[in-house]
């Protein structure tokens, strides 16, 4: 599953909003990265004939403020939105938004890593907790929280239309404010048990595991597949890694790897046209039979039955 480019987004947006495809920013803006903001209502003009959006990975970040009954699908999960929600998307995880009614309002903004680079910050966007694959990408909001976040979007919408010479510096500041708002709204993770050293090894393992994904093409293969692969990469003995993970997560190294591989398998089976053989090969299985047995142990279904 290849990521869609910004150019593809603007072509699609022009089609959905029945607008001329001239909203792609100029070369001058692209030199400082990309940022733009849109109203959800503009996407609803062609509903239901041209929506919902396709299930894809994108080459950019997206932060959306949604009001209305809808659904967000990401990876192998589905989240129903009853009223208000804030959700974020990165190129690591495929997703789509499906409105259930015509009454949809809100905003969404697109931006690239390059747009945030001029800001003086100690962490890259891709390393922020809110953009991690394990983060909660959809957070339901109260009306009060919605109004607070909406104010930031409204300031960005007003500023991007202005002629202020330094407007992109100001937009960058508003975007950081929005990112930190989203991070504050994230569920507080449960503290890891055990000593700090063990917690650190567990965190490094979790980060390394997530970095193996997503698989973009059938030719791409997992670089690390076994507990020993991970232990060698982290420069620890495999028995030590297994003991640390058992203490901090309650699961063995093999179980954690298996769960994540199964999640990717479910996503690939449901959202791509890859053959079972291609999926098995990409996920590091020696043959289809081995993959099918693994998948049935994880899900109680065969790959064919799961795909339907």
PDB file of N, CA, C and O in Angstrom, residues 252-279:
ATOM      1  N   UNK A 252       5.611 -12.314  26.900  1.00  0.00           N
ATOM      2  CA  UNK A 252       6.935 -12.691  26.428  1.00  0.00           C
ATOM      3  C   UNK A 252       7.281 -11.907  25.164  1.00  0.00           C
ATOM      4  O   UNK A 252       6.415 -11.317  24.512  1.00  0.00           O
ATOM      5  N   UNK A 253       8.557 -11.922  24.819  1.00  0.00           N
ATOM      6  CA  UNK A 253       9.009 -11.261  23.593  1.00  0.00           C
ATOM      7  C   UNK A 253       8.306 -11.841  22.383  1.00  0.00           C
ATOM      8  O   UNK A 253       7.827 -11.109  21.507  1.00  0.00           O
ATOM      9  N   UNK A 254       8.229 -13.168  22.318  1.00  0.00           N
ATOM     10  CA  UNK A 254       7.582 -13.820  21.175  1.00  0.00           C
ATOM     11  C   UNK A 254       6.113 -13.428  21.058  1.00  0.00           C
ATOM     12  O   UNK A 254       5.602 -13.193  19.954  1.00  0.00           O
ATOM     13  N   UNK A 255       5.429 -13.328  22.198  1.00  0.00           N
ATOM     14  CA  UNK A 255       4.010 -12.978  22.179  1.00  0.00           C
ATOM     15  C   UNK A 255       3.809 -11.548  21.680  1.00  0.00           C
ATOM     16  O   UNK A 255       2.896 -11.270  20.892  1.00  0.00           O
ATOM     17  N   UNK A 256       4.653 -10.621  22.116  1.00  0.00           N
ATOM     18  CA  UNK A 256       4.535  -9.229  21.682  1.00  0.00           C
ATOM     19  C   UNK A 256       4.807  -9.081  20.195  1.00  0.00           C
ATOM     20  O   UNK A 256       4.110  -8.349  19.487  1.00  0.00           O
ATOM     21  N   UNK A 257       5.831  -9.780  19.721  1.00  0.00           N
ATOM     22  CA  UNK A 257       6.122  -9.753  18.281  1.00  0.00           C
ATOM     23  C   UNK A 257       4.962 -10.370  17.505  1.00  0.00           C
ATOM     24  O   UNK A 257       4.498  -9.831  16.496  1.00  0.00           O
ATOM     25  N   UNK A 258       4.472 -11.500  17.991  1.00  0.00           N
ATOM     26  CA  UNK A 258       3.371 -12.185  17.315  1.00  0.00           C
ATOM     27  C   UNK A 258       2.121 -11.338  17.240  1.00  0.00           C
ATOM     28  O   UNK A 258       1.444 -11.294  16.201  1.00  0.00           O
ATOM     29  N   UNK A 259       1.790 -10.645  18.333  1.00  0.00           N
ATOM     30  CA  UNK A 259       0.610  -9.787  18.339  1.00  0.00           C
ATOM     31  C   UNK A 259       0.727  -8.678  17.298  1.00  0.00           C
ATOM     32  O   UNK A 259      -0.233  -8.365  16.595  1.00  0.00           O
ATOM     33  N   UNK A 260       1.912  -8.076  17.201  1.00  0.00           N
ATOM     34  CA  UNK A 260       2.090  -6.960  16.252  1.00  0.00           C
ATOM     35  C   UNK A 260       2.101  -7.462  14.811  1.00  0.00           C
ATOM     36  O   UNK A 260       1.556  -6.807  13.907  1.00  0.00           O
ATOM     37  N   UNK A 261       2.697  -8.610  14.579  1.00  0.00           N
ATOM     38  CA  UNK A 261       2.689  -9.196  13.234  1.00  0.00           C
ATOM     39  C   UNK A 261       1.263  -9.560  12.828  1.00  0.00           C
ATOM     40  O   UNK A 261       0.845  -9.342  11.692  1.00  0.00           O
ATOM     41  N   UNK A 262       0.496 -10.104  13.766  1.00  0.00           N
ATOM     42  CA  UNK A 262      -0.894 -10.453  13.476  1.00  0.00           C
ATOM     43  C   UNK A 262      -1.727  -9.212  13.156  1.00  0.00           C
ATOM     44  O   UNK A 262      -2.594  -9.238  12.275  1.00  0.00           O
ATOM     45  N   UNK A 263      -1.465  -8.114  13.871  1.00  0.00           N
ATOM     46  CA  UNK A 263      -2.184  -6.866  13.592  1.00  0.00           C
ATOM     47  C   UNK A 263      -1.901  -6.393  12.171  1.00  0.00           C
ATOM     48  O   UNK A 263      -2.811  -5.996  11.430  1.00  0.00           O
ATOM     49  N   UNK A 264      -0.632  -6.440  11.768  1.00  0.00           N
ATOM     50  CA  UNK A 264      -0.287  -6.025  10.406  1.00  0.00           C
ATOM     51  C   UNK A 264      -0.898  -6.973   9.379  1.00  0.00           C
ATOM     52  O   UNK A 264      -1.366  -6.544   8.321  1.00  0.00           O
ATOM     53  N   UNK A 265      -0.925  -8.253   9.692  1.00  0.00           N
ATOM     54  CA  UNK A 265      -1.524  -9.236   8.783  1.00  0.00           C
ATOM     55  C   UNK A 265      -3.010  -8.948   8.583  1.00  0.00           C
ATOM     56  O   UNK A 265      -3.524  -9.007   7.451  1.00  0.00           O
ATOM     57  N   UNK A 266      -3.727  -8.649   9.665  1.00  0.00           N
ATOM     58  CA  UNK A 266      -5.151  -8.336   9.549  1.00  0.00           C
ATOM     59  C   UNK A 266      -5.375  -7.113   8.677  1.00  0.00           C
ATOM     60  O   UNK A 266      -6.286  -7.075   7.846  1.00  0.00           O
ATOM     61  N   UNK A 267      -4.535  -6.089   8.877  1.00  0.00           N
ATOM     62  CA  UNK A 267      -4.670  -4.878   8.093  1.00  0.00           C
ATOM     63  C   UNK A 267      -4.410  -5.148   6.610  1.00  0.00           C
ATOM     64  O   UNK A 267      -5.150  -4.704   5.731  1.00  0.00           O
ATOM     65  N   UNK A 268      -3.363  -5.911   6.312  1.00  0.00           N
ATOM     66  CA  UNK A 268      -3.027  -6.201   4.919  1.00  0.00           C
ATOM     67  C   UNK A 268      -4.097  -7.069   4.249  1.00  0.00           C
ATOM     68  O   UNK A 268      -4.437  -6.866   3.077  1.00  0.00           O
ATOM     69  N   UNK A 269      -4.646  -8.017   4.979  1.00  0.00           N
ATOM     70  CA  UNK A 269      -5.690  -8.871   4.422  1.00  0.00           C
ATOM     71  C   UNK A 269      -6.959  -8.076   4.123  1.00  0.00           C
ATOM     72  O   UNK A 269      -7.621  -8.295   3.105  1.00  0.00           O
ATOM     73  N   UNK A 270      -7.287  -7.138   5.009  1.00  0.00           N
ATOM     74  CA  UNK A 270      -8.541  -6.402   4.851  1.00  0.00           C
ATOM     75  C   UNK A 270      -8.425  -5.216   3.904  1.00  0.00           C
ATOM     76  O   UNK A 270      -9.381  -4.885   3.210  1.00  0.00           O
ATOM     77  N   UNK A 271      -7.264  -4.586   3.860  1.00  0.00           N
ATOM     78  CA  UNK A 271      -7.160  -3.309   3.161  1.00  0.00           C
ATOM     79  C   UNK A 271      -6.310  -3.324   1.900  1.00  0.00           C
ATOM     80  O   UNK A 271      -6.189  -2.284   1.243  1.00  0.00           O
ATOM     81  N   UNK A 272      -5.705  -4.447   1.548  1.00  0.00           N
ATOM     82  CA  UNK A 272      -4.916  -4.505   0.314  1.00  0.00           C
ATOM     83  C   UNK A 272      -5.383  -5.687  -0.530  1.00  0.00           C
ATOM     84  O   UNK A 272      -6.145  -6.550  -0.083  1.00  0.00           O
ATOM     85  N   UNK A 273      -4.888  -5.703  -1.761  1.00  0.00           N
ATOM     86  CA  UNK A 273      -5.183  -6.816  -2.675  1.00  0.00           C
ATOM     87  C   UNK A 273      -4.025  -7.798  -2.740  1.00  0.00           C
ATOM     88  O   UNK A 273      -3.988  -8.661  -3.617  1.00  0.00           O
ATOM     89  N   UNK A 274      -3.083  -7.701  -1.809  1.00  0.00           N
ATOM     90  CA  UNK A 274      -1.959  -8.631  -1.790  1.00  0.00           C
ATOM     91  C   UNK A 274      -2.486 -10.058  -1.619  1.00  0.00           C
ATOM     92  O   UNK A 274      -3.453 -10.294  -0.897  1.00  0.00           O
ATOM     93  N   UNK A 275      -1.816 -11.006  -2.267  1.00  0.00           N
ATOM     94  CA  UNK A 275      -2.185 -12.398  -2.070  1.00  0.00           C
ATOM     95  C   UNK A 275      -1.728 -12.856  -0.692  1.00  0.00           C
ATOM     96  O   UNK A 275      -0.855 -12.226  -0.057  1.00  0.00           O
ATOM     97  N   UNK A 276      -2.297 -13.946  -0.220  1.00  0.00           N
ATOM     98  CA  UNK A 276      -1.892 -14.493   1.077  1.00  0.00           C
ATOM     99  C   UNK A 276      -0.414 -14.861   1.042  1.00  0.00           C
ATOM    100  O   UNK A 276       0.320 -14.670   2.016  1.00  0.00           O
ATOM    101  N   UNK A 277       0.037 -15.356  -0.092  1.00  0.00           N
ATOM    102  CA  UNK A 277       1.444 -15.718  -0.242  1.00  0.00           C
ATOM    103  C   UNK A 277       2.344 -14.495  -0.119  1.00  0.00           C
ATOM    104  O   UNK A 277       3.398 -14.544   0.533  1.00  0.00           O
ATOM    105  N   UNK A 278       1.939 -13.381  -0.731  1.00  0.00           N
ATOM    106  CA  UNK A 278       2.729 -12.152  -0.648  1.00  0.00           C
ATOM    107  C   UNK A 278       2.778 -11.625   0.784  1.00  0.00           C
ATOM    108  O   UNK A 278       3.827 -11.171   1.250  1.00  0.00           O
ATOM    109  N   UNK A 279       1.654 -11.676   1.476  1.00  0.00           N
ATOM    110  CA  UNK A 279       1.614 -11.216   2.865  1.00  0.00           C
ATOM    111  C   UNK A 279       2.503 -12.096   3.741  1.00  0.00           C
ATOM    112  O   UNK A 279       3.276 -11.601   4.572  1.00  0.00           O
TER     113      UNK A 279
END
